[in-house]
Amino acid sequence: TVPALMAGNTVVLKPAQLTPWSGSEYGRIVAEETDIPAGVFNVVVSNANEVGAALSADPRVDMITFTGSTATGRAILAAGAPTVKKTLLELGGKSAHIVLDDADFGSALPMAAMMACVMSGQSCILPSRILLPRSRYDEGIEVLKNMMENFPVGDPWTPGNMQGPQISDTQRQKVLGLIRSGIDSGARLVTGGGIPENLPVGYYTQPTLLADVDPDSQVAQEEIFGPVLTVTPYDTDDEAIAIANNSIYGLSGEVSSADVDRAFAVATRMRTGNVTFNGKSHFGINSPFGGTKQSGLGYRNGEEGYKEYLDAKTIGMPDTAAS
């Protein structure tokens, strides 16, 4: 919303149905703590899909920007098509983490496990597909297993806990269903796979590690949005890149290696909008962030992101300089 306001637009913010508080508080701060005129920034909270659909279809709305699932993004595009509405979409992801055979497993893999569990795995940029070199496969599985088995799960208000519940029971059931589908398709359950016995209240899910995952299986292809890592072995860099690119999504990715040039060569061949190297974040206010394939349209941040909220205009004027 900030780039849109900076570019001189009026904004209507509609928070997600299950997470309205942050958007509402944002609206209060703008109203009470800034000199932005009334009506320039608006927050509309609703538990009905009709509000989003109405905004997407209304000809008075010049642009829609949305963060969420690819399915909802398709619906927004369809609703805005009759008015050829400009649309900025940040959608789903199924990112791959290519761990090369010269990587520091003691650094890369604990971080990968932590990223899968914090926010309960509910992150569109989560590199949830771990690709390990076959020569070090068992070593990598053991590091991930130890980290995920001991990850602190529980009430996020309790100091020390790092993974809370899923956003809803519906989401938890989806996560558990995808875990079952992975096992049914031949994946090996290393740890987790269910509901923590000590947390019967709340939508908690055990940190889950699936090994020997078929890269074409549902659990390897569909965004889970839960604390689940899938692990697949590879033999060559080319094979790892092919597996990483075997997805309808292209939002993020990661490469771990001791060789900067080798990692860069791999990263440039990954069909994704953003790549992290050895845990070095690619996020920054000056860095464009966007996805390829079905992970979205357009960019946030950077000059590219700012320009999304502007329309270019060319005006031809007569030459007033007499010759």
C-alpha positions as a Python dict, from the first residue, in 0.01 Angstrom:
ca = {
    (1, 'T'): (0, 0, 0),
    (2, 'V'): (286, 243, 68),
    (3, 'P'): (416, 250, -293),
    (4, 'A'): (60, 300, -417),
    (5, 'L'): (14, 598, -186),
    (6, 'M'): (356, 737, -275),
    (7, 'A'): (260, 725, -641),
    (8, 'G'): (-44, 944, -570),
    (9, 'N'): (-320, 684, -571),
    (10, 'T'): (-615, 631, -341),
    (11, 'V'): (-622, 285, -186),
    (12, 'V'): (-882, 39, -60),
    (13, 'L'): (-724, -231, 157),
    (14, 'K'): (-921, -552, 213),
    (15, 'P'): (-747, -778, 468),
    (16, 'A'): (-780, -1155, 445),
    (17, 'Q'): (-1092, -1293, 613),
    (18, 'L'): (-899, -1487, 879),
    (19, 'T'): (-640, -1215, 954),
    (20, 'P'): (-823, -880, 969),
    (21, 'W'): (-656, -729, 1275),
    (22, 'S'): (-327, -614, 1121),
    (23, 'G'): (-502, -438, 834),
    (24, 'S'): (-749, -274, 1071),
    (25, 'E'): (-468, -152, 1297),
    (26, 'Y'): (-285, -22, 991),
    (27, 'G'): (-593, 180, 901),
    (28, 'R'): (-618, 321, 1253),
    (29, 'I'): (-254, 432, 1248),
    (30, 'V'): (-297, 605, 912),
    (31, 'A'): (-612, 780, 1032),
    (32, 'E'): (-477, 891, 1370),
    (33, 'E'): (-103, 931, 1322),
    (34, 'T'): (-61, 1074, 969),
    (35, 'D'): (-184, 1373, 773),
    (36, 'I'): (-313, 1160, 486),
    (37, 'P'): (-657, 1305, 399),
    (38, 'A'): (-968, 1107, 481),
    (39, 'G'): (-1074, 886, 192),
    (40, 'V'): (-726, 842, 46),
    (41, 'F'): (-657, 522, 243),
    (42, 'N'): (-952, 298, 327),
    (43, 'V'): (-981, -39, 502),
    (44, 'V'): (-1277, -267, 430),
    (45, 'V'): (-1306, -574, 653),
    (46, 'S'): (-1543, -851, 553),
    (47, 'N'): (-1587, -1224, 591),
    (48, 'A'): (-1757, -1247, 253),
    (49, 'N'): (-1585, -1321, -79),
    (50, 'E'): (-1830, -1087, -250),
    (51, 'V'): (-1631, -779, -141),
    (52, 'G'): (-1315, -890, -317),
    (53, 'A'): (-1513, -995, -621),
    (54, 'A'): (-1687, -657, -634),
    (55, 'L'): (-1358, -468, -615),
    (56, 'S'): (-1208, -686, -887),
    (57, 'A'): (-1497, -628, -1126),
    (58, 'D'): (-1582, -262, -1054),
    (59, 'P'): (-1486, -38, -1351),
    (60, 'R'): (-1408, 247, -1108),
    (61, 'V'): (-1115, 47, -970),
    (62, 'D'): (-814, 101, -1196),
    (63, 'M'): (-585, -159, -1044),
    (64, 'I'): (-596, -463, -818),
    (65, 'T'): (-296, -588, -621),
    (66, 'F'): (-331, -920, -441),
    (67, 'T'): (-121, -1154, -229),
    (68, 'G'): (-254, -1506, -187),
    (69, 'S'): (-325, -1833, -361),
    (70, 'T'): (-288, -1889, -734),
    (71, 'A'): (-650, -2007, -752),
    (72, 'T'): (-775, -1677, -611),
    (73, 'G'): (-538, -1490, -842),
    (74, 'R'): (-697, -1660, -1142),
    (75, 'A'): (-1042, -1559, -1016),
    (76, 'I'): (-930, -1196, -980),
    (77, 'L'): (-792, -1196, -1335),
    (78, 'A'): (-1120, -1337, -1465),
    (79, 'A'): (-1328, -1081, -1275),
    (80, 'G'): (-1115, -793, -1401),
    (81, 'A'): (-1093, -912, -1761),
    (82, 'P'): (-1411, -735, -1886),
    (83, 'T'): (-1260, -399, -1786),
    (84, 'V'): (-902, -503, -1880),
    (85, 'K'): (-800, -415, -1525),
    (86, 'K'): (-433, -375, -1442),
    (87, 'T'): (-339, -646, -1193),
    (88, 'L'): (-39, -707, -967),
    (89, 'L'): (-34, -1058, -822),
    (90, 'E'): (194, -1228, -571),
    (91, 'L'): (70, -1586, -569),
    (92, 'G'): (165, -1935, -459),
    (93, 'G'): (506, -2094, -447),
    (94, 'K'): (667, -2435, -427),
    (95, 'S'): (1027, -2331, -405),
    (96, 'A'): (1327, -2562, -424),
    (97, 'H'): (1644, -2550, -215),
    (98, 'I'): (1932, -2700, -411),
    (99, 'V'): (2199, -2813, -165),
    (100, 'L'): (2516, -2878, -363),
    (101, 'D'): (2761, -3147, -260),
    (102, 'D'): (3018, -2895, -132),
    (103, 'A'): (2771, -2714, 94),
    (104, 'D'): (2804, -2677, 470),
    (105, 'F'): (2521, -2907, 578),
    (106, 'G'): (2560, -2800, 941),
    (107, 'S'): (2463, -2446, 845),
    (108, 'A'): (2230, -2483, 547),
    (109, 'L'): (2002, -2761, 666),
    (110, 'P'): (1918, -2644, 1020),
    (111, 'M'): (1822, -2310, 867),
    (112, 'A'): (1606, -2491, 609),
    (113, 'A'): (1427, -2682, 884),
    (114, 'M'): (1371, -2366, 1087),
    (115, 'M'): (1228, -2183, 785),
    (116, 'A'): (982, -2468, 734),
    (117, 'C'): (851, -2440, 1090),
    (118, 'V'): (846, -2072, 1181),
    (119, 'M'): (510, -1920, 1088),
    (120, 'S'): (392, -2283, 1081),
    (121, 'G'): (520, -2312, 726),
    (122, 'Q'): (264, -2056, 610),
    (123, 'S'): (498, -1868, 379),
    (124, 'C'): (470, -1842, 2),
    (125, 'I'): (849, -1816, -40),
    (126, 'L'): (928, -2122, 174),
    (127, 'P'): (1187, -2345, -1),
    (128, 'S'): (998, -2658, 98),
    (129, 'R'): (1151, -2892, -162),
    (130, 'I'): (1498, -2990, -42),
    (131, 'L'): (1721, -3140, -313),
    (132, 'L'): (2018, -3328, -168),
    (133, 'P'): (2316, -3482, -352),
    (134, 'R'): (2288, -3859, -345),
    (135, 'S'): (2648, -3884, -220),
    (136, 'R'): (2550, -3706, 105),
    (137, 'Y'): (2181, -3792, 114),
    (138, 'D'): (2170, -3989, 441),
    (139, 'E'): (2383, -3726, 614),
    (140, 'G'): (2144, -3452, 509),
    (141, 'I'): (1835, -3646, 616),
    (142, 'E'): (1982, -3699, 963),
    (143, 'V'): (2056, -3327, 1011),
    (144, 'L'): (1703, -3230, 905),
    (145, 'K'): (1548, -3504, 1121),
    (146, 'N'): (1729, -3393, 1436),
    (147, 'M'): (1629, -3032, 1384),
    (148, 'M'): (1262, -3097, 1311),
    (149, 'E'): (1216, -3351, 1591),
    (150, 'N'): (1336, -3097, 1846),
    (151, 'F'): (1171, -2784, 1710),
    (152, 'P'): (969, -2603, 1983),
    (153, 'V'): (598, -2613, 1894),
    (154, 'G'): (325, -2456, 2104),
    (155, 'D'): (147, -2141, 2209),
    (156, 'P'): (333, -1860, 2028),
    (157, 'W'): (280, -1633, 2329),
    (158, 'T'): (493, -1868, 2541),
    (159, 'P'): (863, -1769, 2536),
    (160, 'G'): (1076, -2027, 2359),
    (161, 'N'): (810, -2160, 2124),
    (162, 'M'): (890, -2097, 1759),
    (163, 'Q'): (603, -2272, 1576),
    (164, 'G'): (239, -2196, 1639),
    (165, 'P'): (-81, -2342, 1491),
    (166, 'Q'): (-211, -2334, 1135),
    (167, 'I'): (-449, -2048, 1058),
    (168, 'S'): (-756, -2277, 1061),
    (169, 'D'): (-866, -2637, 1095),
    (170, 'T'): (-938, -2639, 721),
    (171, 'Q'): (-576, -2553, 650),
    (172, 'R'): (-448, -2813, 895),
    (173, 'Q'): (-659, -3082, 733),
    (174, 'K'): (-519, -2984, 394),
    (175, 'V'): (-164, -3015, 530),
    (176, 'L'): (-233, -3355, 685),
    (177, 'G'): (-402, -3472, 365),
    (178, 'L'): (-100, -3379, 154),
    (179, 'I'): (130, -3559, 398),
    (180, 'R'): (-84, -3873, 360),
    (181, 'S'): (-81, -3839, -18),
    (182, 'G'): (298, -3821, -12),
    (183, 'I'): (324, -4139, 194),
    (184, 'D'): (73, -4311, -35),
    (185, 'S'): (287, -4217, -337),
    (186, 'G'): (597, -4379, -189),
    (187, 'A'): (756, -4109, 26),
    (188, 'R'): (922, -4217, 351),
    (189, 'L'): (796, -4050, 669),
    (190, 'V'): (1109, -3960, 866),
    (191, 'T'): (944, -3763, 1145),
    (192, 'G'): (613, -3593, 1225),
    (193, 'G'): (313, -3649, 1005),
    (194, 'G'): (34, -3579, 1251),
    (195, 'I'): (-96, -3366, 1539),
    (196, 'P'): (122, -3312, 1850),
    (197, 'E'): (-17, -3527, 2133),
    (198, 'N'): (55, -3258, 2391),
    (199, 'L'): (-138, -2992, 2196),
    (200, 'P'): (-496, -3119, 2160),
    (201, 'V'): (-637, -2765, 2151),
    (202, 'G'): (-551, -2546, 1854),
    (203, 'Y'): (-469, -2625, 1494),
    (204, 'Y'): (-116, -2753, 1551),
    (205, 'T'): (75, -2977, 1311),
    (206, 'Q'): (393, -3170, 1382),
    (207, 'P'): (705, -3058, 1193),
    (208, 'T'): (715, -3318, 918),
    (209, 'L'): (999, -3453, 706),
    (210, 'L'): (930, -3671, 402),
    (211, 'A'): (1224, -3839, 226),
    (212, 'D'): (1255, -4021, -108),
    (213, 'V'): (985, -3797, -255),
    (214, 'D'): (892, -3842, -621),
    (215, 'P'): (932, -3495, -779),
    (216, 'D'): (616, -3553, -984),
    (217, 'S'): (398, -3650, -687),
    (218, 'Q'): (123, -3429, -548),
    (219, 'V'): (312, -3350, -228),
    (220, 'A'): (609, -3227, -435),
    (221, 'Q'): (396, -3024, -674),
    (222, 'E'): (123, -2864, -463),
    (223, 'E'): (180, -2576, -222),
    (224, 'I'): (132, -2717, 130),
    (225, 'F'): (145, -2404, 347),
    (226, 'G'): (245, -2606, 650),
    (227, 'P'): (556, -2720, 843),
    (228, 'V'): (653, -2986, 589),
    (229, 'L'): (977, -3048, 402),
    (230, 'T'): (1008, -3294, 115),
    (231, 'V'): (1350, -3433, 26),
    (232, 'T'): (1456, -3570, -313),
    (233, 'P'): (1802, -3698, -412),
    (234, 'Y'): (1987, -3597, -728),
    (235, 'D'): (2311, -3702, -899),
    (236, 'T'): (2421, -3399, -1102),
    (237, 'D'): (2375, -3022, -1094),
    (238, 'D'): (2179, -3045, -1418),
    (239, 'E'): (1939, -3297, -1264),
    (240, 'A'): (1891, -3078, -956),
    (241, 'I'): (1807, -2776, -1172),
    (242, 'A'): (1561, -2981, -1378),
    (243, 'I'): (1384, -3101, -1063),
    (244, 'A'): (1375, -2748, -921),
    (245, 'N'): (1219, -2615, -1242),
    (246, 'N'): (962, -2896, -1254),
    (247, 'S'): (686, -2681, -1105),
    (248, 'I'): (405, -2452, -1217),
    (249, 'Y'): (539, -2202, -963),
    (250, 'G'): (843, -1976, -969),
    (251, 'L'): (841, -1742, -672),
    (252, 'S'): (1159, -1819, -483),
    (253, 'G'): (1444, -2064, -439),
    (254, 'E'): (1774, -2123, -266),
    (255, 'V'): (2120, -2257, -346),
    (256, 'S'): (2372, -2370, -84),
    (257, 'S'): (2736, -2418, -184),
    (258, 'A'): (3092, -2334, -82),
    (259, 'D'): (3161, -2220, -439),
    (260, 'V'): (3012, -1879, -522),
    (261, 'D'): (3059, -1914, -899),
    (262, 'R'): (2904, -2260, -905),
    (263, 'A'): (2608, -2144, -697),
    (264, 'F'): (2556, -1842, -921),
    (265, 'A'): (2560, -2062, -1231),
    (266, 'V'): (2290, -2281, -1076),
    (267, 'A'): (2083, -1984, -958),
    (268, 'T'): (2076, -1825, -1303),
    (269, 'R'): (1922, -2143, -1448),
    (270, 'M'): (1645, -2168, -1189),
    (271, 'R'): (1315, -2043, -1333),
    (272, 'T'): (1213, -1835, -1036),
    (273, 'G'): (1192, -1468, -952),
    (274, 'N'): (1414, -1470, -643),
    (275, 'V'): (1702, -1688, -525),
    (276, 'T'): (1873, -1694, -186),
    (277, 'F'): (2240, -1796, -162),
    (278, 'N'): (2362, -1964, 158),
    (279, 'G'): (2081, -1805, 356),
    (280, 'K'): (2158, -1455, 227),
    (281, 'S'): (1818, -1291, 192),
    (282, 'H'): (1724, -1142, -144),
    (283, 'F'): (1469, -909, 15),
    (284, 'G'): (1525, -536, 28),
    (285, 'I'): (1330, -219, -29),
    (286, 'N'): (1545, -152, -337),
    (287, 'S'): (1521, -505, -479),
    (288, 'P'): (1231, -597, -708),
    (289, 'F'): (1032, -894, -579),
    (290, 'G'): (807, -1093, -808),
    (291, 'G'): (735, -1439, -939),
    (292, 'T'): (752, -1623, -1268),
    (293, 'K'): (511, -1877, -1420),
    (294, 'Q'): (197, -1914, -1203),
    (295, 'S'): (352, -1737, -903),
    (296, 'G'): (236, -1396, -1009),
    (297, 'L'): (243, -1090, -1230),
    (298, 'G'): (446, -773, -1174),
    (299, 'Y'): (684, -665, -901),
    (300, 'R'): (695, -519, -552),
    (301, 'N'): (976, -304, -414),
    (302, 'G'): (1251, -132, -605),
    (303, 'E'): (1200, 102, -897),
    (304, 'E'): (1010, -170, -1079),
    (305, 'G'): (763, -204, -792),
    (306, 'Y'): (704, 170, -766),
    (307, 'K'): (636, 198, -1139),
    (308, 'E'): (362, -66, -1113),
    (309, 'Y'): (141, 205, -960),
    (310, 'L'): (208, 465, -1230),
    (311, 'D'): (75, 511, -1583),
    (312, 'A'): (315, 643, -1844),
    (313, 'K'): (191, 919, -2071),
    (314, 'T'): (343, 1072, -2384),
    (315, 'I'): (231, 1424, -2482),
    (316, 'G'): (329, 1568, -2819),
    (317, 'M'): (364, 1947, -2812),
    (318, 'P'): (433, 2187, -3100),
    (319, 'D'): (784, 2316, -3135),
    (320, 'T'): (760, 2673, -3002),
    (321, 'A'): (1113, 2762, -3098),
    (322, 'A'): (1088, 2957, -3425),
    (323, 'S'): (1346, 2859, -3682),
}
